[in-house]
Tab-separated table of C-alpha atoms in Angstrom:
chain	number	residue	atom	x	y	z
A	275	MET	CA	3.420	-24.571	-20.197
A	276	LYS	CA	6.554	-25.943	-18.548
A	277	LEU	CA	7.834	-24.669	-15.241
A	278	LYS	CA	10.269	-25.827	-12.596
A	279	LEU	CA	10.397	-25.555	-8.838
A	280	THR	CA	13.664	-26.482	-7.119
A	281	LYS	CA	14.459	-26.618	-3.435
A	282	VAL	CA	17.475	-24.359	-2.912
A	283	GLY	CA	17.630	-23.973	0.866
A	284	GLU	CA	16.535	-25.484	4.177
A	285	PRO	CA	13.869	-26.176	5.137
A	286	PHE	CA	11.394	-24.765	2.581
A	287	LEU	CA	13.211	-22.345	0.289
A	288	PHE	CA	12.445	-22.794	-3.401
A	289	GLU	CA	13.400	-21.252	-6.697
A	290	PHE	CA	10.626	-21.148	-9.269
A	291	SER	CA	11.513	-20.633	-12.928
A	292	ASN	CA	9.803	-20.455	-16.297
A	293	SER	CA	11.024	-21.322	-19.773
A	294	ASN	CA	12.157	-17.711	-20.402
A	295	GLY	CA	14.732	-18.026	-17.638
A	296	ASN	CA	12.858	-15.858	-15.134
A	297	SER	CA	13.087	-16.988	-11.564
A	298	LEU	CA	11.830	-16.006	-8.154
A	299	LYS	CA	12.173	-17.321	-4.634
A	300	ILE	CA	9.278	-18.870	-2.717
A	301	ASP	CA	9.327	-19.698	0.982
A	302	ALA	CA	6.973	-20.928	3.683
A	303	ALA	CA	5.588	-18.824	6.510
A	304	SER	CA	7.852	-18.484	9.537
A	305	VAL	CA	5.138	-20.071	11.721
A	306	ILE	CA	5.927	-23.482	10.176
A	307	GLY	CA	9.686	-22.897	10.044
A	308	GLY	CA	10.066	-21.028	6.763
A	309	GLY	CA	12.336	-18.024	6.403
A	310	GLY	CA	9.288	-15.822	5.936
A	311	ASN	CA	11.237	-13.387	3.746
A	312	GLU	CA	10.167	-14.385	0.258
A	313	PHE	CA	6.925	-14.649	-1.640
A	314	ARG	CA	4.549	-17.265	-0.268
A	315	PRO	CA	2.372	-19.535	-2.413
A	316	MET	CA	-0.907	-17.845	-1.490
A	317	GLU	CA	0.573	-14.424	-2.277
A	318	LEU	CA	1.472	-15.616	-5.770
A	319	LEU	CA	-2.056	-16.914	-6.219
A	320	ALA	CA	-3.521	-13.506	-5.317
A	321	GLY	CA	-0.987	-11.779	-7.580
A	322	SER	CA	-1.862	-14.031	-10.492
A	323	LEU	CA	-5.526	-13.013	-10.239
A	324	ALA	CA	-4.787	-9.292	-9.905
A	325	SER	CA	-2.342	-9.256	-12.824
A	326	CYS	CA	-4.644	-11.294	-15.066
A	327	MET	CA	-7.475	-8.840	-14.426
A	328	ALA	CA	-5.156	-5.833	-14.835
A	329	ILE	CA	-3.818	-7.057	-18.188
A	330	ASP	CA	-7.347	-7.692	-19.468
A	331	VAL	CA	-8.561	-4.275	-18.372
A	332	LEU	CA	-5.618	-2.457	-19.975
A	333	HIS	CA	-6.030	-4.587	-23.094
A	334	ILE	CA	-9.705	-3.602	-23.431
A	335	LEU	CA	-8.899	0.063	-22.717
A	336	ARG	CA	-6.218	-0.093	-25.419
A	337	LYS	CA	-8.783	-1.274	-27.951
A	338	GLN	CA	-10.823	1.748	-26.858
A	339	ARG	CA	-7.665	3.855	-27.521
A	340	ILE	CA	-7.339	4.758	-23.859
A	341	SER	CA	-4.092	4.488	-21.943
A	342	PRO	CA	-4.229	5.464	-18.264
A	343	LYS	CA	-1.321	7.568	-17.031
A	344	GLN	CA	-1.247	5.552	-13.827
A	345	PHE	CA	-2.626	2.134	-13.048
A	346	ALA	CA	-2.153	0.027	-9.922
A	347	VAL	CA	-4.055	-2.594	-7.981
A	348	ASP	CA	-4.157	-2.821	-4.229
A	349	ILE	CA	-4.889	-6.416	-3.207
A	350	GLN	CA	-6.423	-7.430	0.106
A	351	ALA	CA	-7.253	-11.060	0.599
A	352	SER	CA	-8.716	-12.973	3.507
A	353	ARG	CA	-8.675	-16.699	4.160
A	354	THR	CA	-10.996	-19.090	5.937
A	355	GLU	CA	-9.930	-20.338	9.355
A	356	GLY	CA	-8.817	-23.935	9.734
A	357	VAL	CA	-6.909	-26.337	7.520
A	358	PRO	CA	-6.833	-25.918	4.599
A	359	SER	CA	-7.274	-22.178	4.626
A	360	PRO	CA	-8.325	-21.123	1.114
A	361	PHE	CA	-9.184	-17.564	0.176
A	362	ASP	CA	-12.738	-16.640	0.954
A	363	SER	CA	-12.463	-13.079	-0.291
A	364	ILE	CA	-10.141	-11.117	-2.558
A	365	VAL	CA	-10.673	-7.379	-2.795
A	366	LEU	CA	-9.004	-5.685	-5.767
A	367	THR	CA	-8.879	-1.891	-5.562
A	368	ILE	CA	-7.958	-0.465	-8.943
A	369	GLN	CA	-6.121	2.831	-8.564
A	370	VAL	CA	-6.211	4.745	-11.796
A	371	SER	CA	-5.451	8.285	-12.913
A	372	SER	CA	-8.492	10.537	-12.916
A	373	GLU	CA	-8.858	10.912	-16.688
A	374	ILE	CA	-10.305	7.378	-16.833
A	375	ASP	CA	-14.080	7.137	-16.619
A	376	LYS	CA	-15.123	4.999	-13.668
A	377	SER	CA	-18.218	3.421	-15.238
A	378	GLN	CA	-16.317	2.411	-18.384
A	379	LEU	CA	-13.566	0.938	-16.247
A	380	GLU	CA	-16.142	-0.872	-14.126
A	381	ARG	CA	-17.572	-2.521	-17.270
A	382	ASN	CA	-14.095	-3.583	-18.371
A	383	ILE	CA	-13.321	-5.085	-14.974
A	384	ARG	CA	-16.549	-7.054	-15.083
A	385	LEU	CA	-15.786	-8.259	-18.622
A	386	SER	CA	-12.396	-9.486	-17.413
A	387	LEU	CA	-13.599	-11.333	-14.341
A	388	GLU	CA	-16.685	-12.831	-15.992
A	389	LYS	CA	-15.470	-13.516	-19.528
A	390	TYR	CA	-11.762	-13.193	-20.234
A	391	CYS	CA	-9.550	-13.823	-17.232
A	392	SER	CA	-8.221	-17.387	-17.217
A	393	VAL	CA	-6.954	-17.106	-13.642
A	394	ALA	CA	-10.440	-16.133	-12.396
A	395	ALA	CA	-11.867	-19.064	-14.366
A	396	SER	CA	-9.342	-21.398	-12.673
A	397	LEU	CA	-10.375	-20.394	-9.149
A	398	SER	CA	-12.947	-21.929	-6.851
A	399	LYS	CA	-16.389	-20.376	-7.163
A	400	ASP	CA	-16.441	-20.120	-3.358
A	401	ILE	CA	-14.013	-17.187	-3.469
A	402	GLN	CA	-15.773	-13.843	-3.480
A	403	ILE	CA	-13.966	-11.378	-5.723
A	404	GLU	CA	-14.807	-7.748	-5.058
A	405	THR	CA	-13.510	-4.753	-6.966
A	406	ASN	CA	-13.347	-1.052	-6.274
A	407	ILE	CA	-12.040	1.879	-8.264
A	408	GLN	CA	-10.060	4.771	-6.803
A	409	HIS	CA	-9.073	7.832	-8.769
A	410	ILE	CA	-5.533	8.956	-8.047
A	411	SER	CA	-4.152	12.254	-9.216
B	81	MET	CA	-2.694	-10.248	3.310
B	82	LYS	CA	-1.825	-6.996	1.549
B	83	LEU	CA	-0.157	-6.902	-1.824
B	84	LYS	CA	0.394	-4.354	-4.554
B	85	LEU	CA	0.514	-4.513	-8.322
B	86	THR	CA	1.797	-1.443	-10.170
B	87	LYS	CA	2.038	-0.814	-13.878
B	88	VAL	CA	5.673	0.049	-14.581
B	89	GLY	CA	5.909	-0.163	-18.372
B	90	GLU	CA	3.895	-0.116	-21.588
B	91	PRO	CA	1.630	-1.741	-22.407
B	92	PHE	CA	1.256	-4.498	-19.796
B	93	LEU	CA	4.375	-4.600	-17.632
B	94	PHE	CA	3.707	-4.814	-13.899
B	95	GLU	CA	5.647	-5.002	-10.681
B	96	PHE	CA	4.070	-7.145	-7.990
B	97	SER	CA	5.191	-6.704	-4.380
B	98	ASN	CA	4.385	-8.063	-0.949
B	99	SER	CA	4.653	-6.499	2.498
B	100	ASN	CA	8.181	-7.924	2.990
B	101	GLY	CA	9.455	-5.790	0.122
B	102	ASN	CA	9.821	-8.673	-2.331
B	103	SER	CA	8.951	-7.845	-5.887
B	104	LEU	CA	8.746	-9.521	-9.254
B	105	LYS	CA	7.804	-8.486	-12.761
B	106	ILE	CA	4.675	-9.779	-14.521
B	107	ASP	CA	3.899	-9.279	-18.199
B	108	ALA	CA	1.351	-10.359	-20.774
B	109	ALA	CA	1.957	-12.827	-23.571
B	110	SER	CA	3.531	-11.371	-26.701
B	111	VAL	CA	0.482	-12.502	-28.714
B	112	ILE	CA	-1.565	-9.687	-27.151
B	113	GLY	CA	1.282	-7.161	-27.199
B	114	GLY	CA	3.105	-7.978	-23.970
B	115	GLY	CA	6.879	-8.133	-23.790
B	116	GLY	CA	6.659	-11.886	-23.226
B	117	ASN	CA	9.869	-11.893	-21.179
B	118	GLU	CA	8.561	-11.996	-17.624
B	119	PHE	CA	6.382	-14.289	-15.582
B	120	ARG	CA	2.802	-14.475	-16.785
B	121	PRO	CA	-0.245	-14.656	-14.492
B	122	MET	CA	-1.078	-18.277	-15.309
B	123	GLU	CA	2.539	-19.309	-14.666
B	124	LEU	CA	2.349	-17.783	-11.191
B	125	LEU	CA	-0.886	-19.653	-10.559
B	126	ALA	CA	0.751	-22.972	-11.473
B	127	GLY	CA	3.805	-22.091	-9.349
B	128	SER	CA	1.641	-21.264	-6.365
B	129	LEU	CA	0.082	-24.737	-6.484
B	130	ALA	CA	3.405	-26.556	-6.918
B	131	SER	CA	5.109	-24.629	-4.112
B	132	CYS	CA	2.183	-25.054	-1.739
B	133	MET	CA	2.242	-28.811	-2.296
B	134	ALA	CA	6.053	-28.938	-2.051
B	135	ILE	CA	6.120	-27.061	1.261
B	136	ASP	CA	3.433	-29.346	2.716
B	137	VAL	CA	5.240	-32.486	1.589
B	138	LEU	CA	8.592	-31.353	3.034
B	139	HIS	CA	6.820	-30.254	6.209
B	140	ILE	CA	5.254	-33.687	6.687
B	141	LEU	CA	8.564	-35.428	5.858
B	142	ARG	CA	10.282	-33.215	8.445
B	143	LYS	CA	7.855	-34.383	11.110
B	144	GLN	CA	8.814	-37.907	10.044
B	145	ARG	CA	12.481	-36.810	10.521
B	146	ILE	CA	13.222	-37.200	6.839
B	147	SER	CA	15.009	-34.561	4.787
B	148	PRO	CA	15.494	-35.364	1.104
B	149	LYS	CA	18.914	-34.485	-0.304
B	150	GLN	CA	17.265	-33.205	-3.458
B	151	PHE	CA	13.715	-32.111	-4.115
B	152	ALA	CA	12.256	-30.468	-7.212
B	153	VAL	CA	8.946	-30.306	-9.014
B	154	ASP	CA	8.544	-30.315	-12.749
B	155	ILE	CA	5.262	-28.603	-13.674
B	156	GLN	CA	3.352	-29.198	-16.887
B	157	ALA	CA	0.006	-27.531	-17.270
B	158	SER	CA	-2.522	-27.513	-20.056
B	159	ARG	CA	-5.397	-25.122	-20.640
B	160	THR	CA	-8.795	-25.423	-22.263
B	161	GLU	CA	-9.232	-23.880	-25.696
B	162	GLY	CA	-11.305	-20.718	-26.045
B	163	VAL	CA	-11.849	-17.677	-23.864
B	164	PRO	CA	-11.336	-17.822	-20.963
B	165	SER	CA	-8.749	-20.557	-21.044
B	166	PRO	CA	-8.447	-21.953	-17.512
B	167	PHE	CA	-6.200	-24.863	-16.619
B	168	ASP	CA	-7.799	-28.204	-17.250
B	169	SER	CA	-4.830	-30.235	-16.093
B	170	ILE	CA	-1.735	-29.659	-13.986
B	171	VAL	CA	0.823	-32.454	-13.797
B	172	LEU	CA	3.317	-32.180	-10.948
B	173	THR	CA	6.298	-34.504	-11.236
B	174	ILE	CA	8.141	-34.636	-7.933
B	175	GLN	CA	11.835	-35.345	-8.457
B	176	VAL	CA	13.396	-36.563	-5.262
B	177	SER	CA	16.648	-38.227	-4.262
B	178	SER	CA	16.461	-41.987	-4.165
B	179	GLU	CA	16.673	-42.448	-0.376
B	180	ILE	CA	13.043	-41.291	-0.115
B	181	ASP	CA	10.448	-44.055	-0.145
B	182	LYS	CA	8.000	-43.562	-3.016
B	183	SER	CA	4.901	-44.888	-1.274
B	184	GLN	CA	5.463	-42.738	1.808
B	185	LEU	CA	5.976	-39.712	-0.411
B	186	GLU	CA	2.856	-40.599	-2.373
B	187	ARG	CA	0.818	-40.577	0.867
B	188	ASN	CA	2.240	-37.188	1.836
B	189	ILE	CA	1.435	-35.704	-1.571
B	190	ARG	CA	-2.132	-36.947	-1.271
B	191	LEU	CA	-2.408	-35.497	2.252
B	192	SER	CA	-1.256	-32.132	0.922
B	193	LEU	CA	-3.591	-31.954	-2.048
B	194	GLU	CA	-6.627	-33.336	-0.225
B	195	LYS	CA	-6.213	-31.892	3.270
B	196	TYR	CA	-3.580	-29.213	3.793
B	197	CYS	CA	-2.784	-27.173	0.709
B	198	SER	CA	-4.680	-23.876	0.711
B	199	VAL	CA	-3.817	-23.157	-2.924
B	200	ALA	CA	-5.337	-26.487	-4.035
B	201	ALA	CA	-8.425	-25.668	-1.941
B	202	SER	CA	-8.682	-22.283	-3.709
B	203	LEU	CA	-8.724	-23.789	-7.199
B	204	SER	CA	-11.646	-24.830	-9.342
B	205	LYS	CA	-12.624	-28.464	-8.907
B	206	ASP	CA	-12.635	-28.750	-12.711
B	207	ILE	CA	-8.822	-28.752	-12.768
B	208	GLN	CA	-7.382	-32.231	-12.749
B	209	ILE	CA	-4.226	-32.365	-10.639
B	210	GLU	CA	-2.002	-35.343	-11.354
B	211	THR	CA	1.221	-36.219	-9.561
B	212	ASN	CA	4.146	-38.478	-10.340
B	213	ILE	CA	7.325	-39.300	-8.475
B	214	GLN	CA	10.740	-39.644	-10.092
B	215	HIS	CA	13.820	-40.792	-8.232
B	216	ILE	CA	16.902	-38.796	-9.116
B	217	SER	CA	20.377	-39.839	-8.038
């Protein structure tokens, strides 16, 4: 995996790109002088976990020949106080259309976080990952 | 921190957004049926680490009244074989204009990864993070 991060603006504005030519802006929090208007590093970290889990879950459902009409993940994360300030808790609320069985989905989520998801396996074991399921119409 | 991930395309295409209204697409690898043309979760994880470190390093340099003319990070990451396949090594090569003293920069990088960077503190201790410095003209 080859990626590039390039400073494109003062004082902390970056462009991040992958080998497919995708790019996105990353900035620091305004409290340390960043613009505060772009994605921040810790947001990308939380998004990487949620998307890894979501892809796994949809992949397992697909093998079970199930395709939810709607699927979204609401992500709430909290950080420890002090410096550094890693995540101590990430709560992933899976919002899925009501035709999907909750207990089957729950099993798939657990399979992802415990067996398949490489982002989860790259994170500190001190981070508590909690999941919920919400049926949406 | 509140974030949202929404499935926007079949089978694994997502839009990820933060509370500032920024959004980016995330997709799975083509090997499991993803489009393979967007950022992938593990790429975002590597980018979150590189940008966290980069912001810290520029922040410390700023306090030292130093502003590099150019600053970029080349990211190479490798993953363990098997399932899951977490990162085992991330190599960050900091490319900086030649007026910046390498040993001072080296100290700042170490300060970031050992003391300040919340992404580094959120990662598994099994991941080996290596850094290099390259002067660019």
